Structures are given as C-alpha cells and as structure tokens.
C-alpha cells in the first residue's frame, strides 16, 4: 500500500477509484507462492477484491495493459526487501489531510542542531 510514489488523498480529493489505484504491485519472489501473489497483483485485488486469487495474474495483465498507457498503473520492480527498507526510511508522514499528499520522511525535517548551525 505504501510507496513514496503513491498519492494519499484527502477527503475532498478521494474517490473509490483513486483509493483502489493507490497501491502498488511489486515482485515478492518465493513469498508470491505462499501468499497467492497478493502483493504482485495488489492493484487487481483493490479493484476486484472478491475475485478468486487464481485469476489475479490474468486480471493484472489486463489492468496493466489498460491503465499503464494512461500512467495509472503502479509497479515497482525493486525486490521486496529493498523496497521495504526504502519505505521504512522515507514514508513517515503526510503534511496534511487535505488535497493530494505524498509521504514525507523525517529526514526532510531539519534537526535543531542543523538549524543552529545556519544561524
């Protein structure tokens, strides 16, 4: 669900479709077998949550073909363990609950010792 590239919508911007598309597919290697490819087909799961998992790969291919030309399909080929580390380091908060927001990092917040050095 979380990635620096995935928008977070405030109440005034959110729609069901925007919410459903606010996830990302990524490869999970061997874990795809144990989790029925739910992470690699997560966009399809959000759009069609009652669809049997054994058709998710077929649905994902069709969704990707339709949405990707419009820039609406989110896929990250980064291995899951590297993506998890990047997300843990960069996705800490959003600045507001209004409009369209993207996760920010605590590393973006100036530390008091850094502010003092500039003075």
Tab-separated table of N, CA and C in Angstrom:
chain	number	residue	atom	x	y	z
A	1	UNK	N	0.808	-1.202	0.000
A	1	UNK	CA	0.000	0.000	0.000
A	1	UNK	C	0.847	1.260	0.000
A	2	UNK	N	2.024	1.179	0.537
A	2	UNK	CA	2.812	2.379	0.770
A	2	UNK	C	4.029	2.419	-0.135
A	3	UNK	N	4.256	3.585	-0.701
A	3	UNK	CA	5.438	3.844	-1.519
A	3	UNK	C	5.527	5.355	-1.668
A	4	UNK	N	6.737	5.901	-1.765
A	4	UNK	CA	6.843	7.356	-1.924
A	4	UNK	C	6.135	7.885	-3.170
A	5	UNK	N	5.928	7.035	-4.165
A	5	UNK	CA	5.304	7.479	-5.422
A	5	UNK	C	3.780	7.376	-5.413
A	6	UNK	N	3.208	6.789	-4.378
A	6	UNK	CA	1.758	6.570	-4.334
A	6	UNK	C	1.085	7.713	-3.574
A	7	UNK	N	0.141	8.406	-4.215
A	7	UNK	CA	-0.521	9.537	-3.546
A	7	UNK	C	-1.463	9.094	-2.434
A	8	UNK	N	-1.625	9.987	-1.478
A	8	UNK	CA	-2.593	9.827	-0.394
A	8	UNK	C	-3.610	10.951	-0.583
A	9	UNK	N	-4.886	10.620	-0.567
A	9	UNK	CA	-5.925	11.592	-0.888
A	9	UNK	C	-6.678	12.045	0.357
A	10	UNK	N	-6.868	13.355	0.438
A	10	UNK	CA	-7.728	13.907	1.472
A	10	UNK	C	-9.181	13.687	1.103
A	11	UNK	N	-10.057	13.955	2.042
A	11	UNK	CA	-11.480	13.699	1.854
A	11	UNK	C	-12.037	14.426	0.624
A	12	UNK	N	-11.547	15.612	0.335
A	12	UNK	CA	-12.051	16.386	-0.801
A	12	UNK	C	-11.569	15.854	-2.153
A	13	UNK	N	-10.529	15.038	-2.160
A	13	UNK	CA	-9.968	14.501	-3.402
A	13	UNK	C	-10.276	13.025	-3.613
A	14	UNK	N	-10.560	12.314	-2.532
A	14	UNK	CA	-10.674	10.858	-2.592
A	14	UNK	C	-11.922	10.421	-3.350
A	15	UNK	N	-11.750	9.409	-4.181
A	15	UNK	CA	-12.863	8.674	-4.784
A	15	UNK	C	-12.523	7.190	-4.633
A	16	UNK	N	-13.494	6.333	-4.825
A	16	UNK	CA	-13.233	4.904	-4.689
A	16	UNK	C	-12.157	4.456	-5.670
A	17	UNK	N	-12.234	4.925	-6.917
A	17	UNK	CA	-11.253	4.515	-7.928
A	17	UNK	C	-9.856	5.023	-7.560
A	18	UNK	N	-9.750	6.287	-7.144
A	18	UNK	CA	-8.437	6.798	-6.725
A	18	UNK	C	-7.884	5.984	-5.562
A	19	UNK	N	-8.741	5.652	-4.622
A	19	UNK	CA	-8.316	4.845	-3.487
A	19	UNK	C	-7.867	3.455	-3.915
A	20	UNK	N	-8.626	2.844	-4.807
A	20	UNK	CA	-8.281	1.500	-5.285
A	20	UNK	C	-6.958	1.489	-6.035
A	21	UNK	N	-6.677	2.557	-6.756
A	21	UNK	CA	-5.429	2.627	-7.524
A	21	UNK	C	-4.247	3.114	-6.683
A	22	UNK	N	-4.494	3.442	-5.435
A	22	UNK	CA	-3.431	3.938	-4.560
A	22	UNK	C	-2.715	2.785	-3.864
A	23	UNK	N	-2.242	1.872	-4.653
A	23	UNK	CA	-1.415	0.773	-4.171
A	23	UNK	C	-0.411	0.466	-5.264
A	24	UNK	N	0.421	-0.494	-5.019
A	24	UNK	CA	1.498	-0.761	-5.962
A	24	UNK	C	1.746	-2.261	-6.051
A	25	UNK	N	1.949	-2.750	-7.262
A	25	UNK	CA	2.341	-4.138	-7.461
A	25	UNK	C	3.858	-4.211	-7.426
A	26	UNK	N	4.374	-5.240	-6.792
A	26	UNK	CA	5.820	-5.468	-6.794
A	26	UNK	C	6.072	-6.962	-6.643
A	27	UNK	N	7.213	-7.442	-7.133
A	27	UNK	CA	7.516	-8.871	-7.020
A	27	UNK	C	7.931	-9.238	-5.596
A	28	UNK	N	7.441	-10.361	-5.122
A	28	UNK	CA	7.784	-10.841	-3.781
A	28	UNK	C	8.535	-12.161	-3.803
A	29	UNK	N	9.042	-12.552	-4.980
A	29	UNK	CA	9.841	-13.767	-5.065
A	29	UNK	C	9.079	-14.988	-4.571
A	30	UNK	N	9.730	-15.791	-3.754
A	30	UNK	CA	9.145	-17.032	-3.246
A	30	UNK	C	7.884	-16.773	-2.421
A	31	UNK	N	7.780	-15.592	-1.814
A	31	UNK	CA	6.610	-15.282	-0.998
A	31	UNK	C	5.340	-15.181	-1.835
A	32	UNK	N	5.482	-14.918	-3.130
A	32	UNK	CA	4.305	-14.924	-4.007
A	32	UNK	C	3.607	-16.285	-3.949
A	33	UNK	N	4.374	-17.326	-3.883
A	33	UNK	CA	3.795	-18.678	-3.814
A	33	UNK	C	2.986	-18.851	-2.524
A	34	UNK	N	3.553	-18.427	-1.421
A	34	UNK	CA	2.902	-18.620	-0.126
A	34	UNK	C	1.727	-17.666	0.107
A	35	UNK	N	1.739	-16.517	-0.560
A	35	UNK	CA	0.684	-15.512	-0.362
A	35	UNK	C	-0.219	-15.376	-1.582
A	36	UNK	N	-0.192	-16.386	-2.462
A	36	UNK	CA	-1.074	-16.426	-3.629
A	36	UNK	C	-0.948	-15.169	-4.485
A	37	UNK	N	0.243	-14.648	-4.635
A	37	UNK	CA	0.592	-13.480	-5.457
A	37	UNK	C	-0.162	-12.200	-5.086
A	38	UNK	N	-0.630	-12.102	-3.862
A	38	UNK	CA	-1.418	-10.925	-3.473
A	38	UNK	C	-0.609	-9.627	-3.590
A	39	UNK	N	0.686	-9.665	-3.349
A	39	UNK	CA	1.498	-8.453	-3.476
A	39	UNK	C	1.818	-8.099	-4.912
A	40	UNK	N	1.975	-9.112	-5.748
A	40	UNK	CA	2.284	-8.886	-7.159
A	40	UNK	C	1.052	-8.549	-7.981
A	41	UNK	N	-0.116	-8.755	-7.387
A	41	UNK	CA	-1.381	-8.472	-8.069
A	41	UNK	C	-2.264	-7.587	-7.191
A	42	UNK	N	-1.637	-6.693	-6.448
A	42	UNK	CA	-2.374	-5.927	-5.447
A	42	UNK	C	-3.318	-4.881	-6.047
A	43	UNK	N	-2.940	-4.314	-7.191
A	43	UNK	CA	-3.832	-3.354	-7.849
A	43	UNK	C	-5.137	-4.059	-8.236
A	44	UNK	N	-5.021	-5.244	-8.812
A	44	UNK	CA	-6.223	-6.020	-9.175
A	44	UNK	C	-7.041	-6.356	-7.934
A	45	UNK	N	-6.374	-6.710	-6.848
A	45	UNK	CA	-7.068	-7.017	-5.597
A	45	UNK	C	-7.860	-5.810	-5.098
A	46	UNK	N	-7.291	-4.614	-5.205
A	46	UNK	CA	-8.003	-3.414	-4.760
A	46	UNK	C	-9.211	-3.121	-5.641
A	47	UNK	N	-9.080	-3.360	-6.932
A	47	UNK	CA	-10.186	-3.089	-7.846
A	47	UNK	C	-11.279	-4.158	-7.772
A	48	UNK	N	-10.860	-5.407	-7.596
A	48	UNK	CA	-11.799	-6.542	-7.615
A	48	UNK	C	-11.514	-7.445	-6.413
A	49	UNK	N	-11.832	-6.965	-5.230
A	49	UNK	CA	-11.440	-7.657	-4.003
A	49	UNK	C	-12.126	-9.014	-3.799
A	50	UNK	N	-13.191	-9.275	-4.500
A	50	UNK	CA	-13.867	-10.567	-4.347
A	50	UNK	C	-13.461	-11.579	-5.424
A	51	UNK	N	-12.571	-11.184	-6.304
A	51	UNK	CA	-12.111	-12.066	-7.366
A	51	UNK	C	-11.241	-13.184	-6.772
A	52	UNK	N	-11.419	-14.424	-7.230
A	52	UNK	CA	-10.564	-15.511	-6.739
A	52	UNK	C	-9.092	-15.238	-7.068
A	53	UNK	N	-8.219	-15.554	-6.132
A	53	UNK	CA	-6.797	-15.265	-6.301
A	53	UNK	C	-6.204	-15.962	-7.519
A	54	UNK	N	-6.740	-17.106	-7.907
A	54	UNK	CA	-6.149	-17.854	-9.015
A	54	UNK	C	-6.393	-17.199	-10.372
A	55	UNK	N	-7.148	-16.137	-10.431
A	55	UNK	CA	-7.319	-15.373	-11.668
A	55	UNK	C	-6.657	-13.993	-11.586
A	56	UNK	N	-6.001	-13.698	-10.489
A	56	UNK	CA	-5.425	-12.369	-10.282
A	56	UNK	C	-4.331	-12.040	-11.290
A	57	UNK	N	-3.540	-13.021	-11.695
A	57	UNK	CA	-2.480	-12.739	-12.669
A	57	UNK	C	-3.066	-12.371	-14.032
A	58	UNK	N	-4.160	-13.017	-14.422
A	58	UNK	CA	-4.832	-12.707	-15.688
A	58	UNK	C	-5.428	-11.300	-15.607
A	59	UNK	N	-6.079	-11.006	-14.491
A	59	UNK	CA	-6.668	-9.676	-14.303
A	59	UNK	C	-5.584	-8.607	-14.276
A	60	UNK	N	-4.468	-8.872	-13.613
A	60	UNK	CA	-3.373	-7.892	-13.532
A	60	UNK	C	-2.833	-7.568	-14.913
A	61	UNK	N	-2.668	-8.570	-15.757
A	61	UNK	CA	-2.177	-8.334	-17.120
A	61	UNK	C	-3.140	-7.418	-17.884
A	62	UNK	N	-4.434	-7.654	-17.757
A	62	UNK	CA	-5.431	-6.825	-18.450
A	62	UNK	C	-5.467	-5.412	-17.875
A	63	UNK	N	-5.392	-5.309	-16.547
A	63	UNK	CA	-5.397	-3.992	-15.890
A	63	UNK	C	-4.167	-3.195	-16.299
A	64	UNK	N	-3.018	-3.853	-16.292
A	64	UNK	CA	-1.771	-3.186	-16.691
A	64	UNK	C	-1.859	-2.690	-18.134
A	65	UNK	N	-2.357	-3.535	-19.021
A	65	UNK	CA	-2.488	-3.152	-20.428
A	65	UNK	C	-3.391	-1.927	-20.597
A	66	UNK	N	-4.442	-1.849	-19.809
A	66	UNK	CA	-5.392	-0.745	-19.907
A	66	UNK	C	-4.885	0.523	-19.205
A	67	UNK	N	-4.367	0.376	-17.983
A	67	UNK	CA	-4.011	1.545	-17.172
A	67	UNK	C	-2.622	2.124	-17.448
A	68	UNK	N	-1.680	1.270	-17.826
A	68	UNK	CA	-0.302	1.747	-17.987
A	68	UNK	C	-0.153	2.858	-19.024
A	69	UNK	N	-0.805	2.794	-20.177
A	69	UNK	CA	-0.667	3.898	-21.138
A	69	UNK	C	-1.160	5.248	-20.599
A	70	UNK	N	-2.056	5.206	-19.619
A	70	UNK	CA	-2.572	6.440	-19.016
A	70	UNK	C	-1.751	6.872	-17.796
A	71	UNK	N	-0.727	6.088	-17.469
A	71	UNK	CA	0.096	6.404	-16.308
A	71	UNK	C	-0.579	6.101	-14.985
A	72	UNK	N	-1.550	5.196	-14.991
A	72	UNK	CA	-2.327	4.911	-13.786
A	72	UNK	C	-2.001	3.577	-13.129
A	73	UNK	N	-1.099	2.803	-13.724
A	73	UNK	CA	-0.736	1.507	-13.148
A	73	UNK	C	0.575	1.659	-12.382
A	74	UNK	N	0.568	1.269	-11.124
A	74	UNK	CA	1.748	1.388	-10.271
A	74	UNK	C	2.441	0.050	-10.126
A	75	UNK	N	3.687	-0.001	-10.592
A	75	UNK	CA	4.504	-1.205	-10.471
A	75	UNK	C	5.913	-0.789	-10.090
A	76	UNK	N	6.487	-1.516	-9.174
A	76	UNK	CA	7.864	-1.261	-8.757
A	76	UNK	C	8.624	-2.577	-8.813
A	77	UNK	N	9.611	-2.698	-9.715
A	77	UNK	CA	10.349	-3.956	-9.845
A	77	UNK	C	11.395	-4.178	-8.744
A	78	UNK	N	11.546	-3.213	-7.850
A	78	UNK	CA	12.522	-3.345	-6.772
A	78	UNK	C	12.216	-4.585	-5.937
A	79	UNK	N	13.238	-5.402	-5.631
A	79	UNK	CA	12.983	-6.552	-4.752
A	79	UNK	C	12.333	-6.096	-3.444
A	80	UNK	N	11.426	-6.918	-2.908
A	80	UNK	CA	10.594	-6.526	-1.767
A	80	UNK	C	11.414	-6.068	-0.573
A	81	UNK	N	12.533	-6.737	-0.275
A	81	UNK	CA	13.307	-6.376	0.908
A	81	UNK	C	13.975	-5.009	0.745
A	82	UNK	N	14.357	-4.654	-0.475
A	82	UNK	CA	14.925	-3.322	-0.726
A	82	UNK	C	13.826	-2.264	-0.691
A	83	UNK	N	12.660	-2.583	-1.249
A	83	UNK	CA	11.530	-1.654	-1.212
A	83	UNK	C	11.083	-1.424	0.224
A	84	UNK	N	11.058	-2.491	1.020
A	84	UNK	CA	10.653	-2.361	2.418
A	84	UNK	C	11.597	-1.414	3.164
A	85	UNK	N	12.888	-1.535	2.923
A	85	UNK	CA	13.860	-0.656	3.583
A	85	UNK	C	13.671	0.797	3.132
A	86	UNK	N	13.494	1.006	1.823
A	86	UNK	CA	13.290	2.362	1.296
A	86	UNK	C	12.025	2.985	1.893
A	87	UNK	N	10.960	2.222	1.976
A	87	UNK	CA	9.696	2.722	2.515
A	87	UNK	C	9.840	3.039	4.000
A	88	UNK	N	10.519	2.178	4.734
A	88	UNK	CA	10.725	2.415	6.168
A	88	UNK	C	11.539	3.686	6.406
A	89	UNK	N	12.428	4.019	5.475
A	89	UNK	CA	13.270	5.207	5.627
A	89	UNK	C	12.620	6.483	5.104
A	90	UNK	N	11.616	6.356	4.228
A	90	UNK	CA	11.109	7.560	3.561
A	90	UNK	C	9.623	7.849	3.748
A	91	UNK	N	8.837	6.897	4.170
A	91	UNK	CA	7.385	7.090	4.271
A	91	UNK	C	6.960	7.190	5.730
A	92	UNK	N	7.102	8.377	6.300
A	92	UNK	CA	6.814	8.565	7.721
A	92	UNK	C	5.532	9.335	7.991
A	93	UNK	N	5.195	10.288	7.158
A	93	UNK	CA	4.017	11.101	7.436
A	93	UNK	C	3.593	11.841	6.174
A	94	UNK	N	2.372	12.356	6.190
A	94	UNK	CA	1.912	13.306	5.182
A	94	UNK	C	1.691	14.628	5.903
A	95	UNK	N	1.861	15.727	5.199
A	95	UNK	CA	1.817	17.040	5.844
A	95	UNK	C	0.414	17.522	6.195
A	96	UNK	N	-0.578	16.989	5.510
A	96	UNK	CA	-1.934	17.485	5.737
A	96	UNK	C	-2.919	16.371	5.430
A	97	UNK	N	-4.159	16.583	5.766
A	97	UNK	CA	-5.219	15.626	5.438
A	97	UNK	C	-6.101	16.162	4.323
A	98	UNK	N	-5.672	17.229	3.687
A	98	UNK	CA	-6.430	17.838	2.590
A	98	UNK	C	-5.649	17.698	1.289
A	99	UNK	N	-6.375	17.643	0.187
A	99	UNK	CA	-5.737	17.606	-1.123
A	99	UNK	C	-5.054	16.282	-1.393
A	100	UNK	N	-4.058	16.349	-2.244
A	100	UNK	CA	-3.270	15.178	-2.607
A	100	UNK	C	-1.915	15.305	-1.935
A	101	UNK	N	-1.564	14.297	-1.180
A	101	UNK	CA	-0.317	14.311	-0.426
A	101	UNK	C	0.541	13.108	-0.807
A	102	UNK	N	1.836	13.255	-0.611
A	102	UNK	CA	2.768	12.143	-0.758
A	102	UNK	C	3.520	12.002	0.546
A	103	UNK	N	3.880	10.765	0.864
A	103	UNK	CA	4.618	10.546	2.095
A	103	UNK	C	5.900	11.351	2.120
A	104	UNK	N	6.208	11.837	3.283
A	104	UNK	CA	7.444	12.576	3.537
A	104	UNK	C	8.266	11.784	4.542
A	105	UNK	N	9.513	12.149	4.627
A	105	UNK	CA	10.437	11.465	5.518
A	105	UNK	C	10.819	12.365	6.679
A	106	UNK	N	11.050	11.783	7.824
A	106	UNK	CA	11.554	12.550	8.967
A	106	UNK	C	12.931	13.120	8.643
A	107	UNK	N	13.620	12.533	7.674
A	107	UNK	CA	14.916	13.063	7.251
A	107	UNK	C	14.765	14.423	6.567
A	108	UNK	N	13.555	14.752	6.107
A	108	UNK	CA	13.293	16.051	5.478
A	108	UNK	C	13.120	17.162	6.507
A	109	UNK	N	12.888	16.784	7.755
A	109	UNK	CA	12.660	17.764	8.822
A	109	UNK	C	14.011	18.202	9.370
A	110	UNK	N	14.305	19.510	9.363
A	110	UNK	CA	15.597	19.953	9.899
A	110	UNK	C	15.701	19.644	11.391
A	111	UNK	N	16.837	19.138	11.775
A	111	UNK	CA	17.088	18.874	13.192
A	111	UNK	C	17.543	20.166	13.851
A	112	UNK	N	17.267	20.320	15.117
A	112	UNK	CA	17.587	21.570	15.803
A	112	UNK	C	19.065	21.889	15.716
A	113	UNK	N	19.939	20.896	15.756
A	113	UNK	CA	21.379	21.163	15.663
A	113	UNK	C	21.736	21.699	14.272
A	114	UNK	N	21.027	21.254	13.215
A	114	UNK	CA	21.270	21.754	11.870
A	114	UNK	C	20.798	23.188	11.728
A	115	UNK	N	19.665	23.516	12.341
A	115	UNK	CA	19.124	24.876	12.290
A	115	UNK	C	20.071	25.833	13.024
A	116	UNK	N	20.605	25.403	14.161
A	116	UNK	CA	21.514	26.233	14.939
A	116	UNK	C	22.793	26.545	14.168
A	117	UNK	N	23.284	25.593	13.373
A	117	UNK	CA	24.498	25.799	12.583
A	117	UNK	C	24.313	26.903	11.542
A	118	UNK	N	23.105	27.033	10.999
A	118	UNK	CA	22.828	28.027	9.953
A	118	UNK	C	22.707	29.430	10.508
A	119	UNK	N	22.481	29.556	11.809
A	119	UNK	CA	22.263	30.888	12.398
A	119	UNK	C	23.549	31.602	12.661
